[in-house]
Short mmCIF file of C-alpha atoms in Angstrom, two decimals:
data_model
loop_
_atom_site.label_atom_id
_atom_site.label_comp_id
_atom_site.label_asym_id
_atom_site.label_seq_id
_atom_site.Cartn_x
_atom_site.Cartn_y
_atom_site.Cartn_z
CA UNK A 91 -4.34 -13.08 15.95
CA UNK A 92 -1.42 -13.96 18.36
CA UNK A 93 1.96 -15.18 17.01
CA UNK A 94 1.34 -18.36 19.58
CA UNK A 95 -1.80 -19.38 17.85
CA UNK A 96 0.39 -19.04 14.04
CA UNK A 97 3.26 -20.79 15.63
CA UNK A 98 0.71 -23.60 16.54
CA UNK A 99 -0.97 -24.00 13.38
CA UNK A 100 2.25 -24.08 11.64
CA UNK A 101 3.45 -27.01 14.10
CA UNK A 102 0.41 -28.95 13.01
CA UNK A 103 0.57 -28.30 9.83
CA UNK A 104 4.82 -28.80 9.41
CA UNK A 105 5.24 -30.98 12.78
CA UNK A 106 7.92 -29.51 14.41
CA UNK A 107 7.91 -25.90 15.78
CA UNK A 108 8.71 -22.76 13.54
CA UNK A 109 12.25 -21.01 14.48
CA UNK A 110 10.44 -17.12 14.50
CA UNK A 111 7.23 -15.31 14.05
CA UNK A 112 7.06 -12.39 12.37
CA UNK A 113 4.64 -9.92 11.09
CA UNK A 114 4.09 -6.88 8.28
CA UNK A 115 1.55 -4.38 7.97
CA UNK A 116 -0.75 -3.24 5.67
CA UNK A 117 -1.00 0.23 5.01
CA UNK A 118 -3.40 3.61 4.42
CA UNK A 119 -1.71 6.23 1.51
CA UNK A 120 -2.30 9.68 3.42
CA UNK A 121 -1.77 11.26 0.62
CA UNK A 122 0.81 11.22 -2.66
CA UNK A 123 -1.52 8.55 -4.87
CA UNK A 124 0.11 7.42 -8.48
CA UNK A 125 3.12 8.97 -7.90
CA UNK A 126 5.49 6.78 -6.50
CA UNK A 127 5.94 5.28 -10.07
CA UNK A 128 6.28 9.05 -11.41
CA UNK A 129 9.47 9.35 -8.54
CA UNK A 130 7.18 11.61 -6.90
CA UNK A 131 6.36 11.84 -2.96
CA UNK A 132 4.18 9.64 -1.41
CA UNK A 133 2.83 9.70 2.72
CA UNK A 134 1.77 6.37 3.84
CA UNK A 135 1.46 4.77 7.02
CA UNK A 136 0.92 1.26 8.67
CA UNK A 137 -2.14 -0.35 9.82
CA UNK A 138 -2.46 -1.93 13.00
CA UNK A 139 -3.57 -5.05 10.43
CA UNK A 140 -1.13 -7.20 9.60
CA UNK A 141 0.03 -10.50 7.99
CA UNK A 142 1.47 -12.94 10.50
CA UNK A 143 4.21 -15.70 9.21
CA UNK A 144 5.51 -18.68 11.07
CA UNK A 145 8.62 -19.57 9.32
CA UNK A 146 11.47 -21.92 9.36
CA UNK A 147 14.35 -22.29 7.15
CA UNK A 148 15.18 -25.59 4.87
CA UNK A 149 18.62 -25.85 3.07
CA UNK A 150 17.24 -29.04 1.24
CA UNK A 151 15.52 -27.11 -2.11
CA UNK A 152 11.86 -27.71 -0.51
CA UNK A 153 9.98 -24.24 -0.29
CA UNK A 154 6.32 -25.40 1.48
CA UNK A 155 4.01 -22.68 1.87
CA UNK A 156 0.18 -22.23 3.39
CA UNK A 157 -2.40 -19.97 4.24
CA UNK A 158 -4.70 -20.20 6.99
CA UNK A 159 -7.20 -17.31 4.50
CA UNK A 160 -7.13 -19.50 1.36
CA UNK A 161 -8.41 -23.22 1.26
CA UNK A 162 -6.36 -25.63 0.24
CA UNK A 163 -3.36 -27.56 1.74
CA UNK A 164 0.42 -27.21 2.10
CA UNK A 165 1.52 -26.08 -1.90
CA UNK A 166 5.31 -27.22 -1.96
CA UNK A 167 7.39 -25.77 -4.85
CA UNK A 168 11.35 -26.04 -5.64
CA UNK A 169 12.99 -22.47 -5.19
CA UNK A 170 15.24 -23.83 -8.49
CA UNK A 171 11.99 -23.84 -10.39
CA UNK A 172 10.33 -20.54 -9.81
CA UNK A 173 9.92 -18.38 -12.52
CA UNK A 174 7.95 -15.40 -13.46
CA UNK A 175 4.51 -15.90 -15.12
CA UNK A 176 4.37 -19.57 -13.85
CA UNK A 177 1.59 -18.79 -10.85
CA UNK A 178 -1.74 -16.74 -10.54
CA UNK A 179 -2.01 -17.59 -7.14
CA UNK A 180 -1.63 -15.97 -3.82
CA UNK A 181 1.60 -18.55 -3.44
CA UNK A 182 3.32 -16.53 -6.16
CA UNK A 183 3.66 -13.69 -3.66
CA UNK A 184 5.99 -15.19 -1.00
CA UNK A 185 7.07 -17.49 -4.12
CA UNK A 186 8.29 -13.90 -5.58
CA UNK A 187 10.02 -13.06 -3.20
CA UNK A 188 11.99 -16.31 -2.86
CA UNK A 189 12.41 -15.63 -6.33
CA UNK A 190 13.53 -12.38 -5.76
CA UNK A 191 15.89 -13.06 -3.43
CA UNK A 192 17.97 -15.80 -5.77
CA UNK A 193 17.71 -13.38 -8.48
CA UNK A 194 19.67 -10.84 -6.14
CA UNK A 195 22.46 -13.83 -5.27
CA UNK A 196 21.07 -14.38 -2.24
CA UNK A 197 21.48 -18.02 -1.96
CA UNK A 198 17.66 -18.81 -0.20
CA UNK A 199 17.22 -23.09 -0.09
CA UNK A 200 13.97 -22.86 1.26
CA UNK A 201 11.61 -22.40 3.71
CA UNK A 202 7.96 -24.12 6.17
CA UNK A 203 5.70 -20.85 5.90
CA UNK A 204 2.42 -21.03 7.18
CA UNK A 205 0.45 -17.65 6.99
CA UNK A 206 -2.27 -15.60 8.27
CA UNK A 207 -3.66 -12.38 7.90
CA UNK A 208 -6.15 -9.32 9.16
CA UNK A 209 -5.91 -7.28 6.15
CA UNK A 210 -8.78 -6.69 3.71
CA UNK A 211 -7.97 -8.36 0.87
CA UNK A 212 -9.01 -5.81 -2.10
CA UNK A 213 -9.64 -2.95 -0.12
CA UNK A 214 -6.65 -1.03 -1.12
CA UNK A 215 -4.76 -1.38 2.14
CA UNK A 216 -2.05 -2.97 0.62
CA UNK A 217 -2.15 -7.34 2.05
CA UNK A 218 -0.04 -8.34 -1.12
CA UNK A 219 2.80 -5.74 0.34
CA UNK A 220 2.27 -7.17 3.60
CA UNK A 221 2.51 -10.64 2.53
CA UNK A 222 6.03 -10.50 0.71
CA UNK A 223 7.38 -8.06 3.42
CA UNK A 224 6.75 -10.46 6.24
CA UNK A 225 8.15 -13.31 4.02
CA UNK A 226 11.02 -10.82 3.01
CA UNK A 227 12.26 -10.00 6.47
CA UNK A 228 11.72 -13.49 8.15
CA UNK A 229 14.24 -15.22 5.63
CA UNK A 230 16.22 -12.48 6.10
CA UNK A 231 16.67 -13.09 9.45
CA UNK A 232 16.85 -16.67 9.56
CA UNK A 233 19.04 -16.73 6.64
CA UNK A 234 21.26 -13.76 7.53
CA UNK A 235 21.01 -11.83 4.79
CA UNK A 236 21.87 -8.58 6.11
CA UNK A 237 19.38 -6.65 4.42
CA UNK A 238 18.49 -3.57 5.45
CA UNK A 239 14.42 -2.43 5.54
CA UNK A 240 14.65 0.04 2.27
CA UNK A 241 16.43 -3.08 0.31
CA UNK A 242 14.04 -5.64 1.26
CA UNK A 243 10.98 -3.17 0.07
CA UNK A 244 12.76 -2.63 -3.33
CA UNK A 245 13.10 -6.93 -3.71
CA UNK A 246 9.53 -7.05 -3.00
CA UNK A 247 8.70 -4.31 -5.50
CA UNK A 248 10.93 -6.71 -8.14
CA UNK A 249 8.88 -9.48 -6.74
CA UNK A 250 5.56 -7.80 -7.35
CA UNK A 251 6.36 -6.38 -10.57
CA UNK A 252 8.44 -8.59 -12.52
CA UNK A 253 7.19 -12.09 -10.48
CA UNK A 254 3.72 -11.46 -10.36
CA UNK A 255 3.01 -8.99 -12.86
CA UNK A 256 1.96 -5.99 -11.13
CA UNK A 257 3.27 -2.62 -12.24
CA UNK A 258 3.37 -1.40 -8.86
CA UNK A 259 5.34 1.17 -7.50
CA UNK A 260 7.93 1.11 -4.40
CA UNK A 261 5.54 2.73 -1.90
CA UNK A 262 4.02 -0.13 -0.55
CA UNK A 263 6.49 -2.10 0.68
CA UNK A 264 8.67 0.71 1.95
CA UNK A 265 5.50 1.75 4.34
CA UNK A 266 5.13 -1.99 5.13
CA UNK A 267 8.47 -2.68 6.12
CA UNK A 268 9.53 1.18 7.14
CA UNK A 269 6.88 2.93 8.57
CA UNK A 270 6.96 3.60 12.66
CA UNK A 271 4.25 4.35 15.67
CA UNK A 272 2.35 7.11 15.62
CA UNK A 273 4.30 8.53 12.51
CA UNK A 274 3.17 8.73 8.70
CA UNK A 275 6.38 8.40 6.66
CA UNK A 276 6.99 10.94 4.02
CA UNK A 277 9.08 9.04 1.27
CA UNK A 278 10.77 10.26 -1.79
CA UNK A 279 10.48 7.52 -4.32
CA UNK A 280 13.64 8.53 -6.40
CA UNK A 281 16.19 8.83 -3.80
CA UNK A 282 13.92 6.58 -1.19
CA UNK A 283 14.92 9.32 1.68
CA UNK A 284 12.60 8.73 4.63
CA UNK A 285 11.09 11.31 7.00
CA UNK A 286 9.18 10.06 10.12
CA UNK A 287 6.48 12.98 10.37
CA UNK A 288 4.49 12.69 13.70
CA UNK A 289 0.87 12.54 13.09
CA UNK A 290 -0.83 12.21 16.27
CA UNK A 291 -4.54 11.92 15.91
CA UNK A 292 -5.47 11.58 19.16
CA UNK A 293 -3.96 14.19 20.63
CA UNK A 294 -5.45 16.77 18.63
CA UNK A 295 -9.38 15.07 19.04
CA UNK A 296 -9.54 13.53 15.63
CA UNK A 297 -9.90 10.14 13.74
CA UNK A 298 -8.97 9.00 10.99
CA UNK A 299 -11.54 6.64 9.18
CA UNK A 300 -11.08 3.93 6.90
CA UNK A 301 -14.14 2.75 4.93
CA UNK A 302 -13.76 -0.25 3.13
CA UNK A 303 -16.26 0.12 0.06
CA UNK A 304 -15.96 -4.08 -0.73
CA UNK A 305 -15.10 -3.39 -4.26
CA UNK A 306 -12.71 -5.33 -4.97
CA UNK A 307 -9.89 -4.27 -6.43
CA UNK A 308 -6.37 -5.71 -8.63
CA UNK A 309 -3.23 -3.92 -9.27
CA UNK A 310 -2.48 -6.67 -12.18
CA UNK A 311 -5.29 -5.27 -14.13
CA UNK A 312 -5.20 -3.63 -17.38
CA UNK A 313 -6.48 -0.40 -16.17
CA UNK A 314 -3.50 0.67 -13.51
CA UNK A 315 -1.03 -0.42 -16.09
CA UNK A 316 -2.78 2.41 -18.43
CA UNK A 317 -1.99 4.88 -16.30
CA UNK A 318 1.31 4.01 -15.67
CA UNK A 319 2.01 3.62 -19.21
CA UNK A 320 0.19 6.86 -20.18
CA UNK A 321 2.05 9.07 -16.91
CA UNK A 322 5.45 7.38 -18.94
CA UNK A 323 3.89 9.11 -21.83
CA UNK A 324 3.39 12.41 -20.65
CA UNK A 325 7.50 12.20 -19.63
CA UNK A 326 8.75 11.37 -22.51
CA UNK A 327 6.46 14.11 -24.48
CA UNK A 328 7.75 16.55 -22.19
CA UNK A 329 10.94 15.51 -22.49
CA UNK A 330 11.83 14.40 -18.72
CA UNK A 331 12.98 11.70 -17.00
CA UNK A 332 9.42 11.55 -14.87
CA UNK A 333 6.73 13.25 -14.21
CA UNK A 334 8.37 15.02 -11.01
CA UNK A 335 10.42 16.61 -12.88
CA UNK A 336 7.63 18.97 -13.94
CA UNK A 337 7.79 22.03 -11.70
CA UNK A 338 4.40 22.86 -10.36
CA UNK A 339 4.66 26.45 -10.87
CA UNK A 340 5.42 25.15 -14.50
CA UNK A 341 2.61 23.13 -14.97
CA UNK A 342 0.45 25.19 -17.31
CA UNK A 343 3.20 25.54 -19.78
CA UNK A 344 3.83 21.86 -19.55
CA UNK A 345 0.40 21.15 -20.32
CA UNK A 346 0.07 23.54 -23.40
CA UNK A 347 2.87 21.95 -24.50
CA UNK A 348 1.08 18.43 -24.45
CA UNK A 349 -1.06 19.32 -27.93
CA UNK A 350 -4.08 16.90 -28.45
CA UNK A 351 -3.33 14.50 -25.74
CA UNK A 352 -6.05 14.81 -23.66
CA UNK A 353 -5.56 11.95 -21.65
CA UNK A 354 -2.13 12.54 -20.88
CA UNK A 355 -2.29 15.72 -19.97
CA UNK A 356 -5.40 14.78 -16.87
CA UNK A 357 -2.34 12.19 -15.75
CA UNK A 358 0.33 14.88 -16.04
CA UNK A 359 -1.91 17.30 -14.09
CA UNK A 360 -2.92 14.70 -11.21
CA UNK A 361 0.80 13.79 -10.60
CA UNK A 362 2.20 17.04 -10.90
CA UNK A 363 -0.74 19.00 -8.48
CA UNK A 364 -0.49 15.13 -5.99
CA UNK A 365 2.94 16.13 -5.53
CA UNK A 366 2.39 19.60 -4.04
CA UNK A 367 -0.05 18.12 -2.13
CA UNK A 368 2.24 16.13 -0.45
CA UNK A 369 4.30 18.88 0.39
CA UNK A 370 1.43 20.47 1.37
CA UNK A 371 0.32 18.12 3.84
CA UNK A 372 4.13 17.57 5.22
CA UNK A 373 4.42 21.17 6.34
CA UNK A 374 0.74 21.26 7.76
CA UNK A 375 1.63 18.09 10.14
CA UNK A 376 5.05 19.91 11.24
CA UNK A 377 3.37 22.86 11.81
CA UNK A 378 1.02 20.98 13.85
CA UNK A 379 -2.03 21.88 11.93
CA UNK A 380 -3.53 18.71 11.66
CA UNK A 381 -7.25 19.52 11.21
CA UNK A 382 -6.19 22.01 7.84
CA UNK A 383 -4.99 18.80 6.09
CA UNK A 384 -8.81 17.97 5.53
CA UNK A 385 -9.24 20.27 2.10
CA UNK A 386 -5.89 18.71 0.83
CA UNK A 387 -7.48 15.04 1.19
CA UNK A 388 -10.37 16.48 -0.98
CA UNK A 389 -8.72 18.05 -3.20
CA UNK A 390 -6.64 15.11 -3.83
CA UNK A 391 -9.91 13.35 -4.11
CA UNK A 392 -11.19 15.14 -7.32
CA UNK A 393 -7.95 15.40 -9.26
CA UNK A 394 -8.56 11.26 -8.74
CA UNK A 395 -11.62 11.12 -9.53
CA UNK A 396 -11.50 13.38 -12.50
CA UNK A 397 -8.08 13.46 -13.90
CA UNK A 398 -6.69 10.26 -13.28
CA UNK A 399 -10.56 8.48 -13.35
CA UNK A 400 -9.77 5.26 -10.92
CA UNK A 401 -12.80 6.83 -8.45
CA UNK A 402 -16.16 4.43 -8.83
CA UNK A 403 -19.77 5.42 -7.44
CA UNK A 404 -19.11 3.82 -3.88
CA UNK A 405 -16.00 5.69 -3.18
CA UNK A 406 -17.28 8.72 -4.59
CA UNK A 407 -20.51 8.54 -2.55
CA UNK A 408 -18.33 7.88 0.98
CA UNK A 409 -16.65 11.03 -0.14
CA UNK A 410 -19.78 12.86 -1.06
CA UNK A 411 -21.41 11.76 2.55
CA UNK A 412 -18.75 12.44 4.76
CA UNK A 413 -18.20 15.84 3.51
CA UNK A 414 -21.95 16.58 3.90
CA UNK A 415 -21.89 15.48 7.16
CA UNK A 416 -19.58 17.21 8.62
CA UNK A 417 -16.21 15.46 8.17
CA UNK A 418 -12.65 17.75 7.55
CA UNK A 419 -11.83 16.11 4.56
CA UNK A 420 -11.91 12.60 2.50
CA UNK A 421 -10.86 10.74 -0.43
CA UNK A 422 -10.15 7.84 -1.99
CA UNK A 423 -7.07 5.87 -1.00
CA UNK A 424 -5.08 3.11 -2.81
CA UNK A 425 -5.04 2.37 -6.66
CA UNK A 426 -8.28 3.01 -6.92
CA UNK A 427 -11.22 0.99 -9.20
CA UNK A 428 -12.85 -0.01 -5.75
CA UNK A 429 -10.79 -0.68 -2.15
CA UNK A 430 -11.38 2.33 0.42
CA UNK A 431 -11.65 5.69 1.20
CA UNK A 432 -10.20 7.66 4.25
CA UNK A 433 -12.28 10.10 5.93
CA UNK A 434 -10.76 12.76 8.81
CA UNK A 435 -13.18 13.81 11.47
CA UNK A 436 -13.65 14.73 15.38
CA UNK A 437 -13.93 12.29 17.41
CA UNK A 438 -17.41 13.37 18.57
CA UNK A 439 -18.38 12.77 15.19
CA UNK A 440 -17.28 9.41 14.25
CA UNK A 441 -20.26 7.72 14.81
CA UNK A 442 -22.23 9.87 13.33
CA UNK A 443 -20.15 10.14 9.98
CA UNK A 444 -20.27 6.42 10.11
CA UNK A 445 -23.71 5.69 10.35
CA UNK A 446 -24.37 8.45 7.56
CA UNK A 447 -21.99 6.16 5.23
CA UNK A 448 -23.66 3.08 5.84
CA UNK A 449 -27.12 4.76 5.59
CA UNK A 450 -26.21 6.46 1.87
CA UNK A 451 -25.10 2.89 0.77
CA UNK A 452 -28.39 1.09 2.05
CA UNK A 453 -30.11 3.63 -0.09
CA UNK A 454 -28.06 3.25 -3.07
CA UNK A 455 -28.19 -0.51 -2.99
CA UNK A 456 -24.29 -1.01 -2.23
CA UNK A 457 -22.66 -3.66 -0.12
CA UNK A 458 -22.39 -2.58 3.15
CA UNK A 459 -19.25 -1.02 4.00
CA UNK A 460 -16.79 -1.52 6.50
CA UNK A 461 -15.72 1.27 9.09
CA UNK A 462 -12.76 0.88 11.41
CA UNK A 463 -10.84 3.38 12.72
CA UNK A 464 -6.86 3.98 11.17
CA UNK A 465 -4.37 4.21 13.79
CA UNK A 466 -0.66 4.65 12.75
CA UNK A 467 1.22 1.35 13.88
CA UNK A 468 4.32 -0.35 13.70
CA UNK A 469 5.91 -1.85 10.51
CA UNK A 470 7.31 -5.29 10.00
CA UNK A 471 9.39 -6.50 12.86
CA UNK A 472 9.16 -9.93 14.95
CA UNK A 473 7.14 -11.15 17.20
CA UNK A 474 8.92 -13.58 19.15
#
């Protein structure tokens, strides 16, 4: 998908040539999963998928926006007009940000935006990031803003959360907008400190697997915003600001302390343990001991699957398979209820490990999946 054939399309569709190209990526969570909302560590990094915008400014209150993934036409809106709650489409994404933006005092007329992506939709890999990122940092640019990478992120998060309705953390974005080559970026969600931690795959004879389950997935739905509102629970009970504030080496006291709330405490002790894992996997990639991350993915896997519960059959069963047949380590990636799973193998072994996955789900009477390989790429930046 070449920013020449987007730049085309949006001259058909706008008739008159956009003044940039740009593009954002989606994203694979390495590790660190529910805890960017619980100002914990997280370790994305970007996708070599990526939503494409052709975009010029307007300074006459017109804000025209298309898709070349959803049918329909142009959808024109006034940026005066937007408000939250006022669109369950996928226009209320870059309409968000717009939002966003005036909200913030940046003074955003309006925009020609014709779109296009590669990203799974659903799959966990984080396209509704994408999408506001690459709107995010091509008004930006053509509007001067000024903003720096980390800012942008945090106006999508607003976007996302308060515009949408999505009670989404600020990992996403940051890895859409942040993340760099060959590099997983370890980010600290309270401060929003950035480390670029090399993690070379190829070097070492490994892959990285993503395996797209085709459930589909939504971050607006009731069950993520349980969680959320039950990890806010566990804080308050305990008396901290967030759950990172519970040492690990404290966490069985913490969790005596929690009484009768079950529930809580299986959040508490996903976060908490997620954390460390983090940490864990940070000093195993400086260290250069890339293949003894596998056991942390899988560990991380079960404390999903059994203490936070946002695991389903599909992604337990690529788990389950891989492991069987010989992979290092997998688990479940993104907010869970469906989306993917990321499995770490040798190279010699990919295509084995891949036709093991799709034979398990032929058996079990699943969608077929779909296998591509996860290389760490760029994040937003333009094309032209």
């Amino acid at each position: 998908m070449g920013a020449q054939r987007v730049a085309e399309r949006f001259t058909e569709l706008y008739g008159a040539v956009p003044q940039g190209v740009w593009a954002a990526p989606g994203r694979v969570n390495l590790i660190g999963e529910h805890t960017d909302y619980n100002d914990g560590f997280v370790m994305p990094f970007a996708l070599p998928h990526q939503v494409v915008a052709a975009v010029s400014r307007r300074d006459d209150g017109v804000l025209r926006l298309h898709s070349a993934d959803v049918e329909g036409g142009v959808v024109e809106l006034a940026p005066t007009a937007l408000a939250p709650g006022g669109d369950a489409e996928w226009t209320a994404y870059p309409a968000g940000v717009v939002w966003a933006l005036r909200e913030a005092g940046h003074a955003v007329a309006g925009a020609d935006i014709h779109l296009s992506s590669t990203v799974p939709t659903g799959a966990g890999l984080s396209s509704s990031a994408a999408l506001e990122v690459v709107v995010a940092l091509a008004l930006n640019d053509l509007y001067g803003l000024g903003l720096r990478r980390w800012q942008l992120a945090r106006l999508c998060q607003r976007a996302e959360n308060l515009y949408v309705g999505a009670p989404t953390g600020i990992m996403d974005q940051t890895a859409s907008a942040c993340c760099e080559p060959g590099h997983a970026l370890f980010l600290d969600t309270r401060d929003l400190s950035q480390h670029q931690i090399p993690f070379d795959l190829a070097a070492g004879g490994l892959r990285l697997l993503v395996v797209d389950t085709q459930v589909k997935h939504a971050h607006s739905g009731g069950e993520y915003g349980k969680r959320r509102a039950g990890c806010e629970k566990g804080a308050a009970l305990l008396g901290v600001d967030a759950l990172r504030d519970v040492p690990y080496d404290g966490l069985d006291a913490a969790l005596a302390g929690l009484g009768d709330e079950e529930e809580v405490r299986r959040l508490v002790r996903h976060v908490v343990t997620e954390d460390q894992r983090v940490e864990r996997v940070v000093g195993l990639l400086r260290s250069g001991e890339v293949r003894a991350i596998g056991p942390v993915l899988t560990e991380g896997h079960v404390s999903l699957r059994d203490d936070f519960r946002i695991s389903c059959p599909e992604l337990d069963l690529v788990v389950d398979t891989a492991l069987a047949a010989g992979a290092l380590g997998a688990r479940m990636t993104g907010g869970g209820f469906g989306g993917s799973a990321i499995v770490l193998t040798e190279v010699t072994e990919v295509d084995t490990l891949t036709k093991a996955i799709e034979e398990a789900f032929a058996g079990a009477g699943f969608t077929t999946p779909r296998v591509f390989e996860a290389v760490p790429s760029a994040g937003a930046h333009r094309l032209d």
